[in-house]
Coordinates of C-alpha atoms and ligand atoms in Angstrom, one line a residue:
M2 CA 112.6 69.1 80.7
T3 CA 113.6 72.7 80.3
A4 CA 111.3 75.5 81.7
L5 CA 109.0 77.3 79.3
Q6 CA 110.3 80.8 78.4
W7 CA 108.0 83.6 79.7
S8 CA 109.7 87.0 79.5
V9 CA 108.7 90.4 78.2
R10 CA 109.4 89.0 74.7
E11 CA 106.8 86.2 74.9
R12 CA 104.4 88.7 76.6
A13 CA 104.7 91.1 73.5
S14 CA 104.3 88.2 71.1
A15 CA 101.2 87.0 72.9
L16 CA 99.5 90.4 72.6
E17 CA 100.5 90.7 68.9
K18 CA 99.2 87.2 68.1
A19 CA 95.9 87.8 69.9
E20 CA 95.4 91.0 68.0
R21 CA 96.2 89.3 64.7
E22 CA 94.2 86.1 65.2
G23 CA 91.6 86.8 68.0
V24 CA 90.8 84.2 70.7
D25 CA 87.9 82.1 71.7
L26 CA 87.9 83.4 75.3
L27 CA 89.3 86.8 76.5
I28 CA 89.5 86.9 80.3
I29 CA 89.8 90.2 82.1
G30 CA 91.8 89.9 85.4
G31 CA 94.9 87.9 86.3
G32 CA 93.9 87.0 89.8
I33 CA 93.1 83.4 90.8
T34 CA 89.7 83.5 89.2
G35 CA 91.0 84.6 85.8
A36 CA 94.0 82.2 86.0
G37 CA 91.7 79.3 86.8
I38 CA 89.4 80.1 83.9
L39 CA 92.3 80.3 81.5
R40 CA 93.6 77.0 82.6
D41 CA 90.2 75.3 82.4
A42 CA 89.7 76.7 78.9
A43 CA 93.1 75.8 77.7
S44 CA 92.7 72.3 79.0
R45 CA 89.6 71.9 76.8
G46 CA 91.6 73.0 73.7
L47 CA 90.1 76.5 73.5
S48 CA 92.3 79.5 72.6
A49 CA 92.3 81.8 75.6
L50 CA 94.1 84.9 76.8
V51 CA 94.1 86.6 80.2
V52 CA 94.8 90.4 80.4
E53 CA 95.7 91.9 83.7
R54 CA 96.0 95.6 84.3
G55 CA 98.7 95.3 87.0
D56 CA 100.8 92.3 87.8
F57 CA 99.4 88.8 88.2
A58 CA 98.1 88.4 91.7
S59 CA 98.4 92.1 92.5
G60 CA 94.8 92.3 93.6
T61 CA 93.0 90.3 96.2
S62 CA 94.6 87.0 95.2
G63 CA 98.0 88.1 96.5
R64 CA 96.6 89.6 99.8
S65 CA 94.6 86.7 101.3
T66 CA 95.1 84.7 104.5
K67 CA 96.8 82.1 102.3
L68 CA 94.7 79.2 103.5
I69 CA 93.3 76.4 101.4
H70 CA 90.5 75.5 103.7
G71 CA 87.1 74.2 104.1
G72 CA 86.0 77.3 106.1
L73 CA 85.1 76.0 109.5
R74 CA 83.3 79.2 110.5
Y75 CA 80.9 78.9 107.5
I76 CA 79.3 75.9 109.2
A77 CA 77.9 78.2 111.9
Q78 CA 76.3 80.2 109.0
G79 CA 74.7 77.1 107.6
Q80 CA 76.8 77.2 104.4
L81 CA 77.3 73.4 104.4
G82 CA 77.3 72.9 100.7
M83 CA 80.1 75.4 100.2
T84 CA 82.1 74.0 103.2
R85 CA 81.8 70.5 101.7
E86 CA 82.9 71.6 98.3
S87 CA 85.8 73.6 99.8
C88 CA 86.9 70.6 101.8
Q89 CA 86.9 68.5 98.7
E90 CA 88.9 71.1 96.7
R91 CA 91.3 71.6 99.6
D92 CA 92.1 67.8 99.6
L93 CA 92.3 67.7 95.8
L94 CA 94.7 70.7 95.6
F95 CA 96.9 69.1 98.3
R96 CA 96.9 65.7 96.6
L97 CA 97.8 67.1 93.2
N98 CA 100.2 69.8 94.3
P99 CA 102.0 68.7 97.5
H100 CA 105.0 70.9 96.7
L101 CA 102.8 74.0 96.8
V102 CA 100.0 73.3 99.2
R103 CA 101.0 72.3 102.8
P104 CA 98.9 71.0 105.6
I105 CA 98.8 73.3 108.7
P106 CA 97.6 72.3 112.1
F107 CA 95.2 74.6 113.9
V108 CA 94.5 75.0 117.7
W109 CA 91.2 76.6 118.7
P110 CA 91.6 77.4 122.5
V111 CA 88.4 77.8 124.6
Y112 CA 88.3 79.8 127.8
E113 CA 85.7 80.0 130.6
N114 CA 84.3 83.2 129.0
S115 CA 84.7 82.3 125.3
K116 CA 81.8 83.1 123.0
T117 CA 81.9 79.5 121.7
P118 CA 81.9 76.9 124.5
L119 CA 83.9 73.7 124.3
W120 CA 80.9 71.5 123.3
Q121 CA 80.1 73.8 120.4
V122 CA 83.8 73.6 119.2
R123 CA 83.6 69.8 119.4
A124 CA 80.3 69.8 117.4
A125 CA 81.6 72.2 114.8
L126 CA 84.8 70.1 114.3
F127 CA 82.7 66.9 114.1
A128 CA 80.6 68.5 111.4
Y129 CA 83.8 69.7 109.6
W130 CA 85.2 66.2 109.7
G131 CA 81.9 64.8 108.3
L132 CA 81.9 67.3 105.5
A133 CA 85.4 66.0 104.6
S134 CA 83.8 62.6 104.3
F135 CA 85.3 61.4 107.7
R136 CA 88.7 60.9 106.1
S137 CA 91.4 60.0 108.6
S138 CA 93.6 62.9 107.4
A139 CA 90.8 65.3 108.4
R140 CA 90.3 63.8 111.9
Y141 CA 90.1 66.3 114.7
Q142 CA 91.0 66.0 118.4
M143 CA 90.0 67.8 121.6
L144 CA 93.0 68.8 123.7
G145 CA 93.1 69.2 127.5
P146 CA 94.5 72.5 128.8
E147 CA 97.9 70.9 129.6
R148 CA 98.4 69.8 126.0
V149 CA 97.7 73.3 124.5
A150 CA 101.1 74.6 125.7
D151 CA 102.8 72.2 123.4
F152 CA 101.5 74.3 120.5
S153 CA 102.1 77.7 122.1
K154 CA 103.8 78.3 125.5
D155 CA 102.8 82.0 125.1
L156 CA 99.1 81.4 125.0
R157 CA 97.1 82.6 128.1
R158 CA 96.6 79.8 130.5
D159 CA 94.1 81.2 133.1
G160 CA 90.6 80.1 132.5
L161 CA 91.6 77.8 129.6
R162 CA 89.2 74.9 129.4
G163 CA 90.7 73.0 126.4
A164 CA 91.1 73.3 122.7
G165 CA 90.0 71.9 119.4
F166 CA 92.8 70.6 117.1
F167 CA 92.3 70.1 113.4
H168 CA 94.1 70.6 110.0
D169 CA 93.7 72.8 107.0
C170 CA 96.2 73.8 104.3
Q171 CA 98.2 76.9 103.4
V172 CA 99.6 78.1 100.1
D173 CA 101.6 81.1 98.8
D174 CA 98.6 82.7 97.1
A175 CA 100.6 84.6 94.5
R176 CA 102.5 81.4 93.6
L177 CA 99.2 79.6 93.2
V178 CA 98.1 82.2 90.6
L179 CA 101.5 82.1 88.8
E180 CA 101.6 78.3 88.8
T181 CA 98.0 78.1 87.5
L182 CA 98.9 80.6 84.7
A183 CA 102.2 78.7 83.9
S184 CA 100.2 75.4 83.7
A185 CA 97.6 77.1 81.4
R186 CA 100.4 78.3 79.2
R187 CA 101.8 74.7 78.9
L188 CA 98.3 73.8 77.8
G189 CA 98.3 76.5 75.1
G190 CA 96.7 79.5 76.9
E191 CA 98.4 82.9 77.2
A192 CA 98.5 85.6 79.8
V193 CA 99.7 89.2 79.6
N194 CA 100.2 91.5 82.6
H195 CA 100.3 95.3 82.7
A196 CA 97.6 95.5 80.0
E197 CA 94.3 97.2 81.0
V198 CA 91.0 96.7 79.3
F199 CA 89.4 100.1 78.8
E200 CA 86.7 99.5 76.1
F201 CA 84.6 96.8 74.5
L202 CA 84.5 96.1 70.8
R203 CA 80.9 95.9 69.5
G204 CA 79.4 93.8 66.8
D205 CA 75.8 93.4 65.5
E206 CA 73.1 94.7 67.9
G207 CA 75.7 95.9 70.4
R208 CA 77.1 92.4 71.1
I209 CA 80.5 92.4 72.7
V210 CA 83.0 90.9 70.2
G211 CA 86.3 91.8 71.9
V212 CA 88.2 94.4 74.0
R213 CA 90.5 97.3 73.6
V214 CA 93.6 96.9 75.8
R215 CA 96.2 99.5 76.8
D216 CA 99.7 98.0 77.0
K217 CA 101.2 99.8 79.9
E218 CA 104.8 98.9 78.8
N219 CA 104.6 101.1 75.7
G220 CA 101.3 103.0 76.0
E221 CA 100.0 101.3 72.7
S222 CA 96.4 100.2 72.5
R223 CA 95.4 97.0 70.8
A224 CA 92.0 95.6 69.7
I225 CA 91.6 91.9 70.5
R226 CA 88.6 90.1 69.0
A227 CA 87.1 87.3 71.1
E228 CA 84.1 85.0 70.7
V229 CA 83.4 85.4 74.5
V230 CA 84.7 88.0 77.0
V231 CA 84.8 87.0 80.6
N232 CA 85.1 89.6 83.3
A233 CA 87.0 88.3 86.3
A234 CA 88.1 91.7 87.6
G235 CA 87.6 90.8 91.3
P236 CA 86.5 93.9 93.3
A237 CA 86.5 95.9 90.1
V238 CA 84.0 93.5 88.4
E239 CA 81.2 96.1 88.5
R240 CA 83.4 98.8 87.1
V241 CA 84.2 96.6 84.2
R242 CA 80.5 95.7 83.7
G243 CA 80.0 99.4 83.7
L244 CA 82.1 99.7 80.5
D245 CA 79.4 97.6 78.9
R246 CA 76.4 99.5 80.3
P247 CA 75.4 101.2 83.5
V248 CA 75.0 98.6 86.3
A249 CA 71.4 99.4 87.4
R250 CA 71.6 98.0 90.9
P251 CA 75.1 97.3 92.3
E252 CA 75.2 94.0 94.1
L253 CA 78.8 93.9 95.0
R254 CA 79.7 95.0 98.5
P255 CA 83.5 94.9 98.7
A256 CA 84.8 94.0 102.1
K257 CA 88.4 94.8 103.3
G258 CA 90.5 92.4 105.3
V259 CA 93.8 93.4 106.9
H260 CA 96.7 91.3 108.0
L261 CA 99.8 92.1 110.1
V262 CA 103.1 90.3 109.6
I263 CA 105.3 89.8 112.7
P264 CA 108.6 88.0 113.1
R265 CA 107.9 84.3 114.1
C266 CA 110.5 84.6 116.9
R267 CA 108.2 87.0 118.8
V268 CA 105.6 84.3 119.5
H269 CA 105.9 80.6 120.2
C270 CA 103.5 78.8 117.8
E271 CA 103.8 75.2 116.5
S272 CA 100.4 75.5 114.8
A273 CA 98.0 78.2 113.7
I274 CA 96.0 79.5 116.6
V275 CA 92.4 80.8 116.6
L276 CA 92.0 84.1 118.5
E277 CA 88.8 85.5 119.8
A278 CA 88.6 89.3 119.6
R279 CA 86.7 91.3 122.3
D280 CA 83.8 91.8 119.9
G281 CA 83.5 88.0 119.6
R282 CA 85.0 87.8 116.0
H283 CA 87.5 85.1 115.3
L284 CA 91.0 86.0 114.0
S285 CA 94.0 83.7 113.5
L286 CA 97.7 83.7 114.1
I287 CA 99.2 81.7 111.3
P288 CA 102.9 80.7 111.2
W289 CA 104.6 81.2 107.8
D290 CA 108.2 80.3 107.6
E291 CA 110.1 83.0 109.6
V292 CA 107.0 85.2 110.2
A293 CA 103.5 84.9 111.5
L294 CA 100.4 86.5 110.1
I295 CA 97.7 88.0 112.3
G296 CA 94.3 88.5 110.6
T297 CA 92.0 89.4 109.6
T298 CA 89.6 92.3 109.9
D299 CA 86.4 92.3 107.9
S300 CA 84.6 95.5 107.0
F301 CA 82.7 96.9 104.0
T302 CA 84.8 99.4 102.0
D303 CA 84.9 101.6 99.0
Q304 CA 88.6 101.3 98.5
I305 CA 88.7 98.7 95.8
D306 CA 92.0 99.6 94.1
E307 CA 94.6 100.3 96.8
P308 CA 92.9 99.4 100.2
L309 CA 94.7 101.1 103.1
V310 CA 95.5 99.8 106.5
S311 CA 94.2 102.1 109.3
I312 CA 95.8 102.5 112.7
E313 CA 92.5 101.4 114.3
E314 CA 92.7 98.1 112.4
V315 CA 96.3 97.7 113.5
H316 CA 95.4 98.3 117.2
Y317 CA 92.4 96.0 117.0
M318 CA 94.6 93.1 115.8
L319 CA 97.5 93.9 118.2
S320 CA 95.1 94.0 121.2
T321 CA 93.4 90.7 120.2
A322 CA 96.9 89.1 120.0
N323 CA 98.0 90.7 123.3
D324 CA 94.8 89.3 125.0
A325 CA 95.7 85.9 123.7
F326 CA 99.5 86.1 124.4
P327 CA 99.6 88.4 127.5
H328 CA 103.3 88.2 128.2
L329 CA 104.3 89.3 124.7
A330 CA 103.2 93.0 124.8
L331 CA 103.3 93.3 121.0
T332 CA 103.5 96.8 119.7
T333 CA 103.6 98.5 116.3
N334 CA 107.4 98.1 116.5
D335 CA 106.9 94.4 116.1
I336 CA 105.1 94.8 112.7
R337 CA 107.3 93.8 109.8
S338 CA 104.6 94.6 107.2
A339 CA 100.8 95.0 106.9
F340 CA 98.6 94.3 103.9
A341 CA 95.0 94.7 103.0
G342 CA 92.9 92.8 100.5
V343 CA 89.3 93.3 99.2
R344 CA 86.8 90.5 99.0
P345 CA 84.5 90.9 96.0
L346 CA 81.3 89.8 98.0
V347 CA 77.8 89.7 96.9
A348 CA 75.8 91.2 99.8
D349 CA 72.5 93.0 100.5
A350 CA 72.6 96.7 101.2
D351 CA 71.2 96.0 104.7
D352 CA 73.9 93.5 105.7
E353 CA 75.7 95.3 108.6
S354 CA 78.9 93.3 108.6
P355 CA 80.5 91.0 106.1
S356 CA 81.6 88.6 108.9
N357 CA 78.2 87.5 110.0
S358 CA 76.1 86.2 107.2
V359 CA 77.4 87.3 103.8
S360 CA 78.1 84.3 101.6
R361 CA 81.5 83.5 100.1
E362 CA 79.8 81.7 97.3
H363 CA 80.4 83.0 93.8
K364 CA 77.9 84.4 91.3
I365 CA 78.0 84.4 87.5
Y366 CA 76.3 87.2 85.5
D367 CA 75.4 86.6 81.9
D368 CA 74.6 90.0 80.4
P369 CA 72.6 90.5 77.1
S370 CA 75.7 91.9 75.4
G371 CA 77.4 88.5 75.8
L372 CA 79.6 89.6 78.7
I373 CA 80.0 87.0 81.4
S374 CA 81.1 88.3 84.8
V375 CA 82.1 86.3 87.8
T376 CA 82.4 87.5 91.4
G377 CA 82.7 86.2 95.0
G378 CA 84.2 82.8 95.8
K379 CA 87.4 81.8 97.5
L380 CA 90.9 80.9 96.5
T381 CA 90.2 77.4 97.7
T382 CA 87.3 76.8 95.2
Y383 CA 88.8 78.6 92.2
R384 CA 89.1 75.4 90.1
T385 CA 85.4 74.4 90.3
M386 CA 84.4 78.0 89.9
A387 CA 86.4 78.3 86.7
E388 CA 84.9 75.0 85.4
G389 CA 81.4 76.5 85.9
V390 CA 82.3 79.8 84.1
V391 CA 83.9 78.0 81.1
K392 CA 80.8 75.7 80.8
Q393 CA 78.6 78.8 80.6
A394 CA 81.0 80.5 78.1
L395 CA 80.8 77.3 75.9
D396 CA 77.1 78.1 75.3
R397 CA 78.1 81.4 73.8
L398 CA 80.7 79.9 71.4
P399 CA 79.9 79.3 67.7
E400 CA 78.7 75.7 67.1
E401 CA 81.9 74.5 65.5
R402 CA 84.2 75.8 68.3
R403 CA 81.9 74.4 71.0
A404 CA 81.9 71.0 69.3
A405 CA 85.7 71.0 69.1
A406 CA 86.1 71.8 72.9
G407 CA 87.0 68.8 75.0
P408 CA 86.1 68.1 78.7
S409 CA 87.9 70.0 81.5
L410 CA 91.0 68.2 82.6
T411 CA 91.8 70.2 85.7
G412 CA 90.3 67.7 88.2
N413 CA 93.1 65.3 87.5
L414 CA 96.0 67.5 86.3
P415 CA 98.7 68.7 88.8
L416 CA 99.9 72.3 88.3
R417 CA 103.4 70.9 87.7
E418 CA 103.9 67.6 86.0
D419 CA 107.5 67.1 87.1
E420 CA 107.9 64.1 89.3
F421 CA 110.7 64.1 91.9
E422 CA 111.5 63.1 95.5
V423 CA 111.5 66.3 97.5
A424 CA 114.1 65.1 100.1
E425 CA 116.4 63.7 97.4
L426 CA 116.3 66.8 95.3
E427 CA 116.9 69.1 98.3
A428 CA 119.9 67.0 99.5
D429 CA 121.3 67.0 95.9
L430 CA 121.0 70.7 95.5
Q431 CA 122.4 71.4 98.9
A432 CA 125.4 69.3 98.3
R433 CA 126.0 70.8 94.8
Y434 CA 125.5 74.4 95.6
G435 CA 126.3 74.7 99.3
L436 CA 123.0 76.6 100.1
A437 CA 121.4 76.6 103.5
A438 CA 118.7 73.9 103.9
H439 CA 115.8 76.4 104.3
R440 CA 116.8 78.2 101.1
V441 CA 116.9 75.0 99.1
A442 CA 113.6 74.0 100.6
H443 CA 112.1 77.3 99.5
L444 CA 113.5 76.9 95.9
V445 CA 112.1 73.4 95.6
R446 CA 108.8 74.4 97.1
T447 CA 108.6 77.3 94.7
H448 CA 110.0 76.0 91.5
G449 CA 109.8 72.2 91.8
L450 CA 112.3 70.4 89.6
D451 CA 113.0 73.7 87.8
A452 CA 115.0 74.7 91.0
E453 CA 117.8 72.5 89.5
E454 CA 117.8 74.4 86.2
L455 CA 117.5 77.7 88.0
L456 CA 120.7 77.0 90.0
R457 CA 122.6 75.3 87.2
E458 CA 122.1 78.4 84.9
A459 CA 122.9 81.0 87.6
E460 CA 126.1 82.9 87.6
P461 CA 128.1 81.7 90.6
E462 CA 128.0 85.1 92.3
L463 CA 124.2 85.1 92.2
L464 CA 124.1 82.0 94.5
R465 CA 124.0 84.3 97.5
P466 CA 121.0 85.0 99.7
I467 CA 119.2 88.3 99.6
G468 CA 119.9 89.7 103.0
E469 CA 118.7 87.2 105.7
S470 CA 115.8 86.1 103.6
R471 CA 115.1 82.7 102.0
Y472 CA 115.5 84.2 98.6
T473 CA 118.7 84.1 96.5
Y474 CA 119.8 86.5 93.8
A475 CA 119.7 83.7 91.3
E476 CA 115.9 83.9 91.4
I477 CA 115.9 87.4 89.8
P478 CA 117.0 86.5 86.3
W479 CA 114.9 83.3 86.5
C480 CA 111.7 85.2 87.3
L481 CA 112.4 87.7 84.5
R482 CA 113.0 84.9 82.0
T483 CA 110.4 82.3 82.9
E484 CA 107.7 84.1 85.1
C485 CA 107.0 87.3 83.1
A486 CA 108.2 89.7 85.8
V487 CA 108.1 93.0 84.0
T488 CA 109.0 95.5 86.8
L489 CA 111.0 95.5 90.0
C490 CA 107.8 95.6 92.0
D491 CA 106.6 92.4 90.2
L492 CA 109.8 90.8 91.5
L493 CA 109.7 92.1 95.0
E494 CA 106.0 91.7 95.6
H495 CA 104.7 88.6 93.8
R496 CA 107.6 86.5 92.4
M497 CA 109.8 86.7 95.5
R498 CA 107.7 88.0 98.5
L499 CA 110.4 90.1 99.9
A500 CA 108.1 93.1 100.3
L501 CA 105.8 91.2 102.5
F502 CA 108.0 88.9 104.6
A503 CA 111.7 90.0 104.5
I504 CA 113.4 92.2 107.1
G505 CA 113.3 95.7 105.7
Q506 CA 111.1 94.4 102.9
G507 CA 114.1 94.1 100.6
L508 CA 114.9 97.8 100.7
P509 CA 118.4 97.3 102.3
E510 CA 119.4 95.2 99.3
L511 CA 117.5 97.3 96.7
E512 CA 120.6 98.6 94.9
E513 CA 122.0 95.1 94.5
I514 CA 118.6 93.7 93.5
T515 CA 118.1 96.5 90.9
R516 CA 121.6 95.9 89.5
T517 CA 121.0 92.2 89.1
A518 CA 117.6 92.8 87.5
A519 CA 118.9 95.5 85.1
A520 CA 121.7 93.2 83.9
A521 CA 119.2 90.3 83.3
A522 CA 116.5 92.4 81.7
G523 CA 118.7 94.7 79.7
W524 CA 117.4 97.9 81.5
D525 CA 119.4 101.1 80.8
S526 CA 120.4 103.3 83.8
D527 CA 117.3 105.5 83.4
R528 CA 114.9 102.5 83.5
A529 CA 116.8 101.0 86.4
R530 CA 116.6 104.2 88.4
E531 CA 112.9 104.5 87.6
E532 CA 112.2 101.0 88.7
A533 CA 114.1 101.4 92.0
S534 CA 112.2 104.6 92.8
S535 CA 108.7 103.3 92.0
Ligands
FAD606 P1 91.6 89.5 92.2 O1 92.6 88.7 92.7 O2 91.4 90.9 92.8 O3 91.8 89.7 90.6 C1 91.1 90.5 89.8 C2 92.2 91.2 88.9 O4 91.5 91.9 87.9 C3 93.1 92.2 89.6 O5 94.4 91.7 89.6 C4 92.9 93.5 88.9 O6 94.1 94.2 88.7 C5 92.3 93.0 87.5 N1 91.6 94.0 86.8 C6 90.6 94.8 87.3 N2 90.2 95.7 86.3 C7 90.9 95.3 85.1 C8 90.9 95.8 83.8 N3 90.1 96.8 83.4 N4 91.7 95.2 82.9 C9 92.5 94.2 83.3 N5 92.6 93.7 84.5 C10 91.8 94.3 85.5 N6 90.1 82.6 100.1 C11 90.6 81.4 100.5 O7 90.3 80.4 99.9 N7 91.5 81.3 101.5 C12 91.8 82.4 102.3 O8 92.6 82.2 103.2 C13 91.3 83.6 101.9 N8 91.7 84.7 102.7 C14 91.2 85.9 102.3 C15 91.6 87.0 103.1 C16 91.2 88.3 102.7 C17 91.6 89.5 103.5 C18 90.5 88.5 101.5 C19 90.1 89.9 101.1 C20 90.1 87.4 100.8 C21 90.4 86.1 101.1 N9 90.1 85.0 100.4 C22 90.5 83.7 100.8 C23 89.2 85.1 99.2 C24 90.1 85.1 97.9 O9 91.3 85.8 98.2 C25 89.4 85.8 96.8 O10 88.1 85.2 96.6 C26 90.1 85.7 95.5 O11 91.5 86.1 95.6 C27 89.5 86.6 94.4 O12 90.2 86.5 93.3 P2 89.8 87.2 91.9 O13 90.7 86.7 90.9 O14 88.4 87.1 91.7 O15 90.2 88.8 92.3

């Protein structure tokens, strides 16, 4: 099976076709919510298109904690229904997509003066297990203080009473978006990045019958007619609703969460570790290949487009980590990168902090103009959320289109349908191409069976690693040809996550990366220079 082409050429054809023929569903926003809705709609046989103003996953969906989890802390808030659904979705996503979604153990240490005593941790973990239907894979354990050091020798020992031990899953969030979109395309859907919706098309009585989109590649605007328009613009959902009519009473209270990325070698961690900050909030240290993430803060914000990381937030997380790992003395010099994301939360104006009681449940708005907007939710529950939105959109379709739509198939359909033995494929690729084991593991985890085609098609000189990272130059032409990377930033930030995790964030190799991308994409020297400097 050869990989489906998805380059700037297919991107341009998708826009032209949508303008010519119109679609059943036009979805605004290429984060996980929009990607999930596209896939659900395409699986029912509807014609659907996502338009994204930046790159796919460039919003919140590429800046999360990267957990596919039930949400243990939501139990304390009494959000049991959401935790149960999240546990079910976590287990389903893992079962269908084991190449992408990986289990990760968590240790929750408890000290003499911890806000949550050991018995409460035990009770919470028992409830968490129950909400996962008491499956053996979700079983928890309580660890004595002496066993905790097996998971982190650096963790503070004095006053340690024990720890809870449980499992959740982790995922590369941007890859989850890309694989969801790729799967939707195989089902007949289409997605276009760098295309911003700036106006609605109106029909009788002011009903919305489509959108006007600006193609940022060439500055052209296109009118795309749609039976139903769905607004999945994340933190910008109210701004997009505002293009329809003024939002009388804003309900969205965006909340910012910051993460720090440090080299894994700075802290011994065989599992993720729950950290208690001095204000009683819980943060985590989460291992991720050669780095570890520390996060997250949680505060209401107005910065919905480019949220900034403040020095106070950096110090808050470093001091929490230093309290937990007292011998490390982490400083700002240890930070490889930092990133901030914005949760599109639905909250009351008098909620003081998003951490305490604000629900992560999603909300769907069905406006009189026909615009359907969706906000809130989690990465973990994107599939069920998408199913709900498409069900609602079906009611707005003309009778004959509604009758032709089938049931959603996403509950049984893996994102990739290629079947292979991971260990066998990795051994084969290692033997044939002489790449280091961790680089082959990365290629297989990221591209599945396509890793074989990616390497087979690569020029031999591109089978080199990019600096000391897991990535190889061969991924650059591949992502331009099959993953709709349009700019160098798309490559560095969301296809290969060099900007987040690599030493120097890919900058030491920028010249070589740009040269490789320019050759593959056919950029002239002006375009290459522009890309490298943006
Ligand atoms: P986004 O990803 O923001 O997508 C919306 C898109 O719409 C954007 O890409 C934007 O560019 C686009 N857009 C806006 N306006 C327009 C327009 N006019 N035209 C075209 N496109 C437009 N959930 C979990 O399950 N697990 C976690 O570990 C987790 N951690 C989190 C950590 C943090 C710090 C945060 C902030 C959230 C976390 N979440 C987590 C929640 C999860 O990340 C979000 O619920 C989810 O990513 C929201 O996705 P979205 O598609 O709705 O929004």
